[in-house]
Short mmCIF file of C-alpha atoms in Angstrom, two decimals:
data_model
loop_
_atom_site.label_atom_id
_atom_site.label_comp_id
_atom_site.label_asym_id
_atom_site.label_seq_id
_atom_site.Cartn_x
_atom_site.Cartn_y
_atom_site.Cartn_z
CA VAL A 49 -28.09 -56.90 -64.74
CA PHE A 50 -27.96 -53.83 -66.93
CA ASP A 51 -31.61 -54.32 -67.93
CA ALA A 52 -32.61 -54.75 -64.32
CA PHE A 53 -30.86 -51.49 -63.53
CA LEU A 54 -32.75 -49.80 -66.37
CA PHE A 55 -36.02 -51.23 -65.05
CA LEU A 56 -35.38 -49.90 -61.54
CA ASN A 57 -34.32 -46.54 -62.95
CA ARG A 58 -37.51 -46.29 -65.02
CA LYS A 59 -39.49 -47.21 -61.93
CA LYS A 60 -37.83 -44.42 -59.94
CA MET A 61 -38.51 -41.97 -62.76
CA ASN A 62 -42.15 -43.02 -62.79
CA LEU A 63 -42.36 -42.47 -59.04
CA LYS A 64 -40.84 -39.03 -59.49
CA SER A 65 -43.33 -38.20 -62.20
CA GLU A 66 -46.12 -39.34 -59.90
CA ARG A 67 -44.78 -37.17 -57.12
CA ARG A 68 -44.57 -34.20 -59.43
CA GLY A 69 -48.28 -33.47 -59.04
CA ILE A 70 -48.22 -33.40 -55.23
CA HIS A 71 -44.68 -32.33 -54.50
CA VAL A 72 -44.12 -28.98 -52.83
CA ASP A 73 -40.77 -27.37 -52.25
CA GLN A 74 -40.08 -26.41 -48.66
CA SER A 75 -39.31 -22.86 -49.76
CA GLU A 76 -42.90 -22.59 -51.03
CA LEU A 77 -44.16 -23.01 -47.47
CA LEU A 78 -42.46 -19.79 -46.42
CA CYS A 79 -43.82 -16.27 -46.81
CA LYS A 80 -43.44 -15.13 -50.40
CA LYS A 81 -42.21 -11.75 -49.18
CA GLY A 82 -39.05 -13.43 -47.89
CA CYS A 83 -39.37 -12.58 -44.21
CA GLY A 84 -38.58 -16.16 -43.13
CA TYR A 85 -41.92 -17.02 -41.51
CA TYR A 86 -44.42 -19.60 -42.75
CA GLY A 87 -46.97 -18.40 -45.27
CA ASN A 88 -50.58 -19.43 -45.66
CA PRO A 89 -52.87 -19.85 -48.69
CA ALA A 90 -55.57 -17.98 -46.76
CA TRP A 91 -53.18 -15.01 -46.62
CA GLN A 92 -52.30 -15.36 -50.33
CA GLY A 93 -48.91 -16.86 -49.50
CA PHE A 94 -47.92 -14.19 -46.95
CA CYS A 95 -47.29 -14.70 -43.25
CA SER A 96 -49.59 -13.09 -40.71
CA LYS A 97 -47.44 -10.00 -40.27
CA CYS A 98 -46.88 -9.32 -43.98
CA TRP A 99 -50.52 -10.06 -44.79
CA ARG A 100 -51.71 -7.47 -42.29
CA GLU A 101 -49.41 -4.91 -43.87
CA GLU A 102 -50.74 -5.71 -47.34
CA TYR A 103 -54.32 -5.74 -46.02
CA HIS A 104 -53.90 -2.31 -44.43
CA LYS A 105 -52.45 -0.91 -47.65
CA ALA A 106 -55.34 -2.26 -49.70
CA ARG A 107 -57.81 -1.04 -47.10
CA GLN A 108 -56.39 2.48 -47.04
CA LYS A 109 -56.44 2.55 -50.83
CA GLN A 110 -60.07 1.45 -50.86
CA ILE A 111 -61.00 4.07 -48.25
CA GLN A 112 -59.30 6.78 -50.31
CA GLU A 113 -61.13 5.69 -53.45
CA ASP A 114 -64.46 5.61 -51.60
CA TRP A 115 -63.80 9.09 -50.18
CA GLU A 116 -63.01 10.50 -53.62
CA LEU A 117 -66.14 8.87 -55.03
CA ALA A 118 -68.25 10.33 -52.22
CA GLU A 119 -66.86 13.82 -52.80
CA ARG A 120 -67.53 13.55 -56.53
CA LEU A 121 -71.11 12.40 -55.96
CA GLN A 122 -71.65 15.21 -53.45
CA ARG A 123 -70.42 17.82 -55.93
CA GLU A 124 -72.69 16.44 -58.64
CA GLU A 125 -75.64 16.47 -56.26
CA GLU A 126 -74.94 20.08 -55.22
CA GLU A 127 -74.66 21.16 -58.86
CA ALA A 128 -77.90 19.38 -59.71
CA TYR A 129 -79.63 20.98 -56.71
CA ALA A 130 -78.36 24.46 -57.67
CA SER A 131 -79.61 24.05 -61.23
CA SER A 132 -83.00 22.85 -59.99
CA GLN A 133 -83.27 25.87 -57.66
CA SER A 134 -82.61 28.28 -60.54
CA THR A 135 -85.24 26.53 -62.64
CA GLN A 136 -87.76 26.66 -59.82
CA GLY A 137 -87.21 30.44 -59.43
CA ALA A 138 -88.46 31.03 -62.95
CA GLN A 139 -91.60 29.03 -62.35
CA SER A 140 -94.87 30.32 -60.96
CA LEU A 141 -95.19 31.23 -57.28
CA THR A 142 -98.03 28.76 -56.88
CA PHE A 143 -95.52 26.03 -56.12
CA SER A 144 -93.56 28.02 -53.53
CA LYS A 145 -95.54 26.77 -50.54
CA PHE A 146 -95.31 23.21 -51.84
CA GLU A 147 -91.54 23.47 -52.26
CA GLU A 148 -91.16 24.99 -48.81
CA LYS A 149 -93.13 22.14 -47.29
CA LYS A 150 -91.06 19.60 -49.23
CA THR A 151 -87.79 21.19 -48.06
CA ASN A 152 -88.92 21.19 -44.44
CA GLU A 153 -89.94 17.55 -44.73
CA LYS A 154 -86.54 16.66 -46.26
CA THR A 155 -84.70 18.57 -43.52
CA ARG A 156 -86.72 16.83 -40.84
CA LYS A 157 -85.90 13.39 -42.31
CA VAL A 158 -82.19 14.18 -42.55
CA THR A 159 -82.17 15.45 -38.95
CA THR A 160 -83.90 12.30 -37.80
CA VAL A 161 -81.39 10.07 -39.60
CA LYS A 162 -78.46 12.04 -38.19
CA LYS A 163 -79.85 11.71 -34.68
CA PHE A 164 -80.19 8.01 -35.24
CA PHE A 165 -76.49 7.69 -36.07
CA THR A 166 -75.18 10.08 -33.37
CA ALA A 167 -72.98 8.80 -30.57
CA SER A 168 -75.66 9.29 -27.95
CA SER A 169 -78.16 7.16 -29.85
CA ARG A 170 -75.54 4.47 -30.43
CA ALA A 171 -74.60 4.55 -26.79
CA GLY A 172 -78.25 4.28 -25.86
CA ALA A 173 -78.70 1.36 -28.22
CA LYS A 174 -75.62 -0.37 -26.85
CA LYS A 175 -76.83 0.27 -23.31
CA ALA A 176 -80.17 -1.26 -24.18
CA GLU A 177 -78.39 -4.26 -25.70
CA ILE A 178 -76.30 -4.67 -22.56
CA GLN A 179 -79.36 -4.44 -20.34
CA GLU A 180 -81.14 -6.93 -22.55
CA ALA A 181 -78.13 -9.22 -22.39
CA LYS A 182 -78.08 -8.97 -18.60
CA ALA A 183 -81.72 -9.88 -18.37
CA PRO A 184 -82.07 -13.45 -17.09
CA SER A 185 -83.41 -15.91 -19.64
CA PRO A 186 -83.17 -19.68 -20.04
CA SER A 187 -81.31 -19.43 -23.35
CA ILE A 188 -78.57 -17.22 -21.88
CA ASN A 189 -78.17 -19.57 -18.94
CA ARG A 190 -77.82 -22.51 -21.29
CA GLN A 191 -75.09 -20.70 -23.26
CA ALA A 192 -72.94 -20.42 -20.14
CA SER A 193 -71.63 -23.93 -20.55
CA ILE A 194 -69.67 -25.95 -18.06
CA GLU A 195 -66.56 -25.69 -20.24
CA THR A 196 -66.72 -21.87 -20.23
CA ASP A 197 -66.95 -21.77 -16.42
CA ARG A 198 -64.10 -24.24 -16.08
CA VAL A 199 -61.87 -22.22 -18.45
CA SER A 200 -62.67 -19.00 -16.57
CA LYS A 201 -61.69 -20.54 -13.24
CA GLU A 202 -58.48 -21.94 -14.68
CA PHE A 203 -57.63 -18.55 -16.20
CA ILE A 204 -58.13 -16.74 -12.87
CA GLU A 205 -56.02 -19.31 -11.04
CA PHE A 206 -53.30 -18.97 -13.66
CA LEU A 207 -53.22 -15.17 -13.41
CA LYS A 208 -52.72 -15.35 -9.63
CA THR A 209 -49.14 -16.49 -10.26
CA TYR A 210 -48.48 -13.20 -12.12
CA HIS A 211 -49.64 -10.98 -9.22
CA LYS A 212 -49.92 -7.34 -10.42
CA PRO A 213 -49.54 -8.07 -14.16
CA GLY A 214 -52.21 -10.76 -13.78
CA GLN A 215 -54.79 -8.20 -12.63
CA ASP A 216 -54.03 -5.91 -15.57
CA ILE A 217 -54.21 -8.85 -18.00
CA TYR A 218 -57.63 -9.82 -16.65
CA LYS A 219 -58.89 -6.24 -17.04
CA GLN A 220 -57.58 -6.07 -20.59
CA CYS A 221 -59.31 -9.36 -21.46
CA LYS A 222 -62.63 -8.25 -19.96
CA LEU A 223 -62.41 -4.96 -21.84
CA PHE A 224 -61.67 -6.80 -25.08
CA LEU A 225 -64.64 -9.14 -24.61
CA ASP A 226 -66.96 -6.20 -23.95
CA THR A 227 -65.64 -4.46 -27.07
CA MET A 228 -66.16 -7.57 -29.19
CA ASN A 229 -69.73 -7.88 -27.88
CA HIS A 230 -70.42 -4.38 -29.20
CA LYS A 231 -68.83 -5.16 -32.58
CA ARG A 232 -71.01 -8.05 -33.69
CA ASP A 233 -72.06 -6.08 -36.76
CA LEU A 234 -68.47 -5.91 -38.04
CA SER A 235 -67.23 -8.33 -40.69
CA ILE A 236 -65.33 -11.39 -39.59
CA GLU A 237 -62.12 -9.95 -41.09
CA GLU A 238 -62.46 -6.81 -38.95
CA GLN A 239 -63.11 -8.89 -35.85
CA SER A 240 -60.01 -10.91 -36.69
CA GLU A 241 -58.02 -7.68 -36.95
CA CYS A 242 -59.23 -6.67 -33.50
CA ALA A 243 -58.16 -10.01 -32.04
CA GLN A 244 -54.73 -9.90 -33.70
CA ASP A 245 -54.16 -6.33 -32.47
CA PHE A 246 -55.14 -7.40 -28.96
CA TYR A 247 -52.66 -10.32 -29.02
CA GLN A 248 -49.89 -8.02 -30.19
CA ASN A 249 -50.59 -5.30 -27.62
CA VAL A 250 -50.78 -7.71 -24.68
CA ALA A 251 -47.59 -9.50 -25.72
CA GLU A 252 -45.74 -6.18 -26.02
CA LYS A 253 -46.97 -5.07 -22.59
CA LEU A 254 -45.89 -8.35 -21.03
CA GLN A 255 -42.39 -7.97 -22.46
CA THR A 256 -41.80 -4.23 -22.10
CA ARG A 257 -43.96 -2.90 -19.27
CA TRP A 258 -44.17 -5.91 -16.97
CA LYS A 259 -40.77 -7.46 -17.90
CA VAL A 260 -42.13 -11.00 -18.10
CA PRO A 261 -39.66 -13.67 -19.36
CA PRO A 262 -40.28 -14.96 -22.91
CA GLU A 263 -41.25 -18.48 -21.80
CA LYS A 264 -43.85 -17.07 -19.39
CA VAL A 265 -45.12 -14.71 -22.09
CA GLU A 266 -45.84 -17.67 -24.35
CA LYS A 267 -47.73 -19.49 -21.61
CA ALA A 268 -49.69 -16.35 -20.76
CA MET A 269 -50.66 -15.82 -24.40
CA ASP A 270 -51.85 -19.43 -24.65
CA GLN A 271 -54.07 -18.96 -21.59
CA ILE A 272 -55.36 -15.62 -22.87
CA GLU A 273 -56.26 -17.15 -26.22
CA LYS A 274 -57.98 -20.05 -24.48
CA TYR A 275 -60.04 -17.77 -22.22
CA ILE A 276 -61.06 -15.36 -24.98
CA MET A 277 -61.82 -17.78 -27.79
CA THR A 278 -63.79 -20.15 -25.56
CA ARG A 279 -66.21 -17.30 -24.98
CA GLN A 280 -66.14 -16.01 -28.55
CA TYR A 281 -66.29 -19.37 -30.30
CA LYS A 282 -70.03 -19.48 -30.97
CA TYR A 283 -69.94 -16.00 -32.52
CA VAL A 284 -66.84 -16.20 -34.73
CA PHE A 285 -66.68 -19.86 -35.82
CA CYS A 286 -68.32 -20.30 -39.22
CA PRO A 287 -70.47 -17.15 -38.99
CA GLU A 288 -73.46 -16.73 -41.26
CA THR A 289 -71.95 -13.62 -42.88
CA THR A 290 -69.21 -15.71 -44.54
CA ASP A 291 -69.18 -18.49 -47.11
CA ASP A 292 -67.30 -20.90 -44.83
CA GLU A 293 -70.18 -23.37 -44.74
CA LYS A 294 -70.39 -23.33 -48.53
CA LYS A 295 -66.66 -24.09 -48.76
CA ASP A 296 -67.06 -26.92 -46.23
CA LEU A 297 -69.72 -28.57 -48.34
CA ALA A 298 -67.65 -28.14 -51.51
CA VAL A 299 -64.55 -29.74 -49.94
CA GLN A 300 -66.60 -32.55 -48.43
CA LYS A 301 -68.22 -33.27 -51.78
CA ARG A 302 -64.81 -33.20 -53.47
CA ILE A 303 -63.32 -35.67 -50.97
CA ARG A 304 -66.28 -38.02 -51.40
CA ALA A 305 -65.79 -37.93 -55.16
CA LEU A 306 -62.12 -38.92 -54.64
CA HIS A 307 -62.90 -41.94 -52.45
CA TRP A 308 -61.30 -44.23 -55.06
CA VAL A 309 -57.80 -42.75 -54.72
CA THR A 310 -55.36 -45.39 -53.46
CA PRO A 311 -52.09 -44.90 -51.55
CA GLN A 312 -50.18 -46.17 -54.60
CA MET A 313 -51.55 -43.35 -56.75
CA LEU A 314 -50.28 -40.78 -54.25
CA CYS A 315 -46.96 -42.65 -53.73
CA VAL A 316 -47.75 -42.94 -50.01
CA PRO A 317 -44.90 -44.86 -48.32
CA VAL A 318 -47.21 -46.48 -45.76
CA ASN A 319 -47.97 -50.20 -45.54
CA GLU A 320 -51.25 -50.56 -43.65
CA GLU A 321 -50.89 -54.34 -43.55
CA ILE A 322 -48.38 -53.84 -40.74
CA PRO A 323 -50.45 -53.72 -37.51
CA GLU A 324 -48.43 -50.88 -35.95
CA VAL A 325 -48.72 -48.81 -39.12
CA SER A 326 -52.45 -49.45 -39.32
CA ASP A 327 -52.85 -48.24 -35.71
CA MET A 328 -50.89 -45.07 -36.52
CA VAL A 329 -53.12 -44.37 -39.52
CA VAL A 330 -56.26 -44.82 -37.41
CA LYS A 331 -54.88 -42.48 -34.73
CA ALA A 332 -53.96 -39.87 -37.35
CA ILE A 333 -57.48 -39.96 -38.80
CA THR A 334 -58.97 -39.72 -35.30
CA ASP A 335 -56.87 -36.69 -34.46
CA ILE A 336 -57.76 -34.80 -37.66
CA ILE A 337 -61.46 -35.52 -37.06
CA GLU A 338 -61.22 -34.54 -33.39
CA MET A 339 -60.02 -31.08 -34.44
CA ASP A 340 -63.63 -30.01 -35.04
CA SER A 341 -64.62 -30.71 -31.42
CA LYS A 342 -62.13 -28.21 -29.98
CA ARG A 343 -62.96 -24.56 -29.32
CA VAL A 344 -59.54 -22.99 -28.87
CA PRO A 345 -57.35 -22.45 -31.98
CA ARG A 346 -54.32 -23.77 -30.10
CA ASP A 347 -56.16 -27.01 -29.29
CA LYS A 348 -57.11 -27.41 -32.94
CA LEU A 349 -53.46 -26.92 -33.88
CA ALA A 350 -52.49 -29.54 -31.30
CA CYS A 351 -54.77 -32.05 -33.07
CA ILE A 352 -53.06 -31.28 -36.39
CA THR A 353 -49.64 -31.72 -34.77
CA LYS A 354 -50.57 -35.06 -33.20
CA CYS A 355 -51.95 -36.27 -36.52
CA SER A 356 -48.73 -35.26 -38.29
CA LYS A 357 -46.54 -37.04 -35.74
CA HIS A 358 -48.54 -40.24 -36.17
CA ILE A 359 -47.99 -39.93 -39.92
CA PHE A 360 -44.23 -39.58 -39.45
CA ASN A 361 -44.20 -42.64 -37.17
CA ALA A 362 -46.16 -44.69 -39.71
CA ILE A 363 -43.72 -43.76 -42.47
CA LYS A 364 -40.74 -44.50 -40.24
CA ILE A 365 -42.04 -47.98 -39.35
CA THR A 366 -42.82 -48.80 -42.98
CA LYS A 367 -39.52 -47.59 -44.45
CA ASN A 368 -37.42 -48.43 -41.38
CA GLU A 369 -35.83 -45.00 -41.70
CA PRO A 370 -36.79 -41.41 -40.82
CA ALA A 371 -39.49 -39.88 -43.01
CA SER A 372 -38.79 -36.96 -45.34
CA ALA A 373 -40.92 -33.95 -46.21
CA ASP A 374 -41.62 -35.43 -49.66
CA ASP A 375 -43.16 -38.48 -47.97
CA PHE A 376 -45.15 -36.48 -45.43
CA LEU A 377 -47.33 -34.34 -47.71
CA PRO A 378 -48.72 -37.21 -49.87
CA THR A 379 -49.47 -39.20 -46.72
CA LEU A 380 -51.24 -36.21 -45.17
CA ILE A 381 -53.35 -35.88 -48.33
CA TYR A 382 -54.23 -39.58 -48.07
CA ILE A 383 -55.23 -39.19 -44.39
CA VAL A 384 -57.48 -36.23 -45.21
CA LEU A 385 -59.09 -38.14 -48.09
CA LYS A 386 -59.64 -41.19 -45.93
CA GLY A 387 -60.89 -39.30 -42.86
CA ASN A 388 -62.91 -36.53 -44.59
CA PRO A 389 -62.80 -34.24 -41.51
CA PRO A 390 -66.01 -32.29 -40.81
CA ARG A 391 -66.05 -28.53 -41.43
CA LEU A 392 -62.46 -28.61 -42.63
CA GLN A 393 -62.41 -25.18 -44.26
CA SER A 394 -64.21 -23.56 -41.30
CA ASN A 395 -61.61 -24.92 -38.90
CA ILE A 396 -58.75 -23.72 -41.11
CA GLN A 397 -60.30 -20.26 -41.43
CA TYR A 398 -60.99 -20.08 -37.70
CA ILE A 399 -57.38 -20.94 -36.86
CA THR A 400 -56.11 -18.46 -39.43
CA ARG A 401 -58.27 -15.62 -38.13
CA PHE A 402 -58.07 -16.00 -34.36
CA CYS A 403 -54.98 -18.01 -33.46
CA ASN A 404 -51.99 -16.34 -31.85
CA PRO A 405 -49.96 -15.38 -34.96
CA SER A 406 -46.64 -16.42 -33.44
CA ARG A 407 -47.79 -20.04 -33.48
CA LEU A 408 -48.72 -19.97 -37.15
CA MET A 409 -45.57 -18.24 -38.35
CA THR A 410 -42.96 -20.38 -36.55
CA GLY A 411 -42.47 -23.74 -34.87
CA GLU A 412 -43.77 -27.20 -35.64
CA ASP A 413 -47.40 -26.14 -35.23
CA GLY A 414 -47.01 -23.57 -37.97
CA TYR A 415 -45.20 -26.05 -40.22
CA TYR A 416 -47.84 -28.74 -39.88
CA PHE A 417 -50.69 -26.25 -40.30
CA THR A 418 -49.13 -24.87 -43.48
CA ASN A 419 -48.81 -28.41 -44.84
CA LEU A 420 -52.48 -29.07 -44.05
CA CYS A 421 -53.46 -25.95 -46.00
CA CYS A 422 -51.33 -27.16 -48.92
CA ALA A 423 -52.93 -30.62 -48.69
CA VAL A 424 -56.44 -29.13 -48.91
CA ALA A 425 -55.36 -26.96 -51.84
CA PHE A 426 -53.96 -30.03 -53.64
CA ILE A 427 -57.19 -31.96 -53.03
CA GLU A 428 -59.21 -29.14 -54.55
CA LYS A 429 -56.98 -29.16 -57.66
CA LEU A 430 -56.22 -32.90 -57.88
CA ASP A 431 -56.30 -34.03 -61.52
CA ALA A 432 -55.30 -36.96 -63.71
CA GLN A 433 -51.71 -35.78 -64.12
CA SER A 434 -51.22 -35.55 -60.36
CA LEU A 435 -52.23 -39.21 -60.00
CA ASN A 436 -50.35 -40.35 -63.13
CA LEU A 437 -53.61 -41.42 -64.79
CA SER A 438 -55.08 -40.82 -68.20
CA GLN A 439 -57.86 -38.26 -68.43
CA GLU A 440 -60.32 -40.97 -69.54
CA ASP A 441 -59.61 -43.17 -66.51
CA PHE A 442 -59.78 -40.16 -64.18
CA ASP A 443 -63.16 -39.12 -65.56
CA ARG A 444 -64.52 -42.67 -65.24
CA PHE A 445 -63.33 -42.92 -61.65
CA MET A 446 -64.79 -39.53 -60.75
CA THR A 447 -68.18 -40.38 -62.25
CA GLY A 448 -68.25 -43.77 -60.53
CA GLN A 449 -68.38 -45.84 -63.72
CA THR A 450 -65.38 -47.95 -62.66
CA SER A 451 -63.13 -48.24 -59.63
CA PRO A 452 -59.39 -48.97 -59.53
CA LYS A 453 -59.73 -50.93 -56.32
CA LYS A 454 -60.07 -54.68 -56.61
CA GLN A 455 -63.30 -55.91 -55.10
CA GLU A 456 -61.91 -58.93 -53.28
CA SER A 457 -65.15 -59.40 -51.36
CA ASP A 458 -66.91 -60.22 -54.65
CA SER A 459 -64.46 -63.04 -55.43
CA PHE A 460 -64.98 -64.93 -52.20
CA SER A 461 -68.00 -65.94 -50.23
CA PRO A 462 -68.46 -64.49 -46.75
CA ASP A 463 -67.70 -67.89 -45.19
CA VAL A 464 -64.16 -68.07 -46.57
CA CYS A 465 -61.55 -67.56 -43.85
CA LEU A 466 -58.91 -64.86 -43.98
CA GLY A 467 -56.13 -67.41 -44.47
CA VAL A 468 -57.59 -68.61 -47.78
CA LYS A 469 -58.04 -65.02 -48.96
CA GLN A 470 -54.43 -64.26 -48.05
CA MET A 471 -53.28 -67.41 -49.86
CA TYR A 472 -55.01 -66.41 -53.07
CA LYS A 473 -53.68 -62.90 -52.68
CA ASN A 474 -50.14 -64.27 -52.38
CA LEU A 475 -50.67 -66.48 -55.43
CA ASP A 476 -51.80 -63.46 -57.40
CA LEU A 477 -48.72 -61.57 -56.24
CA LEU A 478 -46.48 -64.49 -57.22
CA SER A 479 -48.04 -64.63 -60.68
CA GLN A 480 -47.40 -60.92 -61.11
CA LEU A 481 -43.77 -61.39 -60.01
CA ASN A 482 -43.42 -64.32 -62.42
CA GLU A 483 -44.74 -62.23 -65.30
CA ARG A 484 -42.36 -59.42 -64.43
CA GLN A 485 -39.44 -61.86 -64.17
CA GLU A 486 -40.27 -63.35 -67.57
CA ARG A 487 -40.46 -59.87 -69.02
CA ILE A 488 -37.07 -59.00 -67.52
CA VAL A 489 -35.51 -62.20 -68.89
CA SER A 490 -37.01 -61.55 -72.33
CA GLU A 491 -35.69 -58.01 -72.37
CA ALA A 492 -32.29 -59.25 -71.13
CA LYS A 493 -32.10 -61.75 -74.03
CA LYS A 494 -33.10 -59.02 -76.42
CA LEU A 495 -30.37 -56.78 -75.01
CA GLU A 496 -27.86 -59.63 -75.36
CA LYS A 497 -28.88 -60.17 -79.00
CA ASP A 498 -28.61 -56.44 -79.67
CA LEU A 499 -25.11 -56.38 -78.20
CA ILE A 500 -24.04 -59.40 -80.35
CA ASP A 501 -25.54 -57.82 -83.48
CA TRP A 502 -23.83 -54.55 -82.68
CA THR A 503 -20.48 -56.31 -82.20
CA ASP A 504 -20.87 -58.26 -85.46
CA GLY A 505 -21.88 -55.10 -87.28
CA ILE A 506 -18.84 -53.21 -86.04
CA ALA A 507 -16.53 -56.12 -86.99
CA LYS A 508 -18.03 -56.32 -90.48
CA GLU A 509 -17.65 -52.57 -90.98
CA VAL A 510 -14.00 -52.76 -89.92
CA GLN A 511 -13.39 -55.70 -92.26
CA ASP A 512 -14.99 -53.86 -95.17
CA ILE A 513 -12.82 -50.82 -94.56
CA VAL A 514 -9.68 -52.95 -94.36
CA GLU A 515 -10.54 -54.68 -97.63
CA LYS A 516 -11.36 -51.42 -99.35
CA TYR A 517 -8.27 -49.66 -98.12
CA PRO A 518 -5.58 -52.40 -97.70
CA LEU A 519 -2.50 -51.69 -95.66
CA GLU A 520 0.64 -51.33 -97.86
CA ILE A 521 4.02 -51.46 -96.14
CA LYS A 522 6.57 -49.50 -98.17
CA PRO A 523 10.36 -50.33 -98.05
CA LYS A 524 12.56 -48.20 -95.91
CA ASN A 525 13.97 -45.19 -97.78
CA GLN A 526 17.84 -44.98 -98.14
CA ALA A 527 19.51 -42.11 -96.40
CA LEU A 528 20.54 -39.21 -98.61
CA ALA A 529 24.32 -38.82 -99.07
CA ALA A 530 25.88 -35.63 -97.92
CA ILE A 531 27.29 -33.26 -100.52
CA ASP A 532 30.71 -33.12 -98.84
CA SER A 533 31.07 -36.92 -98.98
CA GLU A 534 30.61 -36.94 -102.81
CA ASN A 535 33.43 -34.39 -103.19
#
C-alpha cells in the first residue's frame, strides 16, 4: 500500500512537472501595472488603457528627440552654408551669375515643394480623391457588399430607439468614417489610436451628455463597432504595411511542425473516446476556425468565447467535475494545434487594435482572449521541457524522423472491423496494466525485504550495544546515620 502511494505520488509529481511548461498563473493574465484589468502580449503585458499611456509617453519622447535632431541638423546646415558663402566671396566674380542662377533655382524648388505640402494643396488632393471615389465604377459597386448594406440598415433602425442621441451618434460615425478615409496613409497603429479615441469619446458623450444608462451604452457601443468595422475591415485587417501576414505564415508553419503533439504530452484532461467529448472538441475547433470569417471584432471574440465554453464542457464531462484554469489552457493549446486556425495572428492583432477596449480589459471575453494570446505565445516557444521530453526525441519529432503516435492503421488491414481493433487495443492495455502490477508487486516485496533487513539491523545493533555495555544492578546503599544518634 505504501509503495502504491509512492507510485501515485510520483505520478502526480510527473504531471506537475509536465504542467510546469504550460502553466500560467492567473495573476500573469492581468495588467503588469497592477490596475486590475486584463493584459495582452500585444501590449507588452499592459491593458489597453495603460498601454496607450505608455505609448503616448514613448511617442512624445521620440518626437522630442526627432525635433532636437532636426534643430541640430538645421544649425549645422546654416553654419556650412555661411562658411560656403564667405568662401565664395573671395572667389572670382565670374561665378557670380552662375551662383545667382543656382540660388534662384533652389528657391524655386523649395517654393514648389512647400506649395505641394500646403493645406490648400492637400485639401485639393483630398477633394480629388473624394470625387474619384464618388465616380461610379464596377469595382466600387462590387465593394458595397450585401453584408455592409444589411449592417447599415440595422444600425439606422437601432439608432431610431435613441431619438435625439441616435442622430448625433450617426453623425459622429459618418464623420469618423470620412476622417479614416482621408488617413489611409497613416500607420496601422495610428489608425488604431484614432479608433480607440473615437470609442472613448462616444462612450463619454453617451454617459455624460446624453445620460444613457450603462446597459444601453454597452449595446450602443457594440452596434457602433459593428457598423464602423464592417466598413473599415478591408482596409485595416492584415494591411500590407504590416508584417501580420508574415507572422501568420510563421505560426502556421510552427503548428504544422507540432502536429505530433498528443493530449497526453500537454496533460489535456479530455477523453475524445467519449462521444459527447468528441463532439465538444469538434465544435471548439469549428468555432476557432470560424473566427476568420467574421468582420467585426466583437463577433471574432464571440467565436473565441464559444470555443472556450465547449472546452470547459469537454473537460467537465471527462472529469465529471468543473474544470479549472490549469486544465483550460493546455486544452486550448491542444485545440489550436489540432485546428490550425487560418490567419491567427492577423485576427489577434485586428481584435487588439480595433475592438472596444472595455471588452478586452474585463469580462469573460477579455479573459478568454487573453488565454488565447497566451496559448499562441506558448506554441511559439514550445520546447522539449514543456512536453517533458528529451531534447533528442523533441528534435526527431520536429524533423519528422519518428512519431510518438502509434500507427494502428499499419497493424491491421483495412478490412478488419472496429471491434477487432478495439479488442487488440484492450489486450494491449491489459498487458500494460499487468506489467505495471508486476512492477508494483516487485517493488512492494523489495520494500518488505528492506523493512525486515532494517528491523534485523536495528535489533543486532541493540544487541551489540547491550553486550558491550552490560547492565549492572548495584545493591541499595545503606542510609547514613545521623550525628546526633551516635552521641
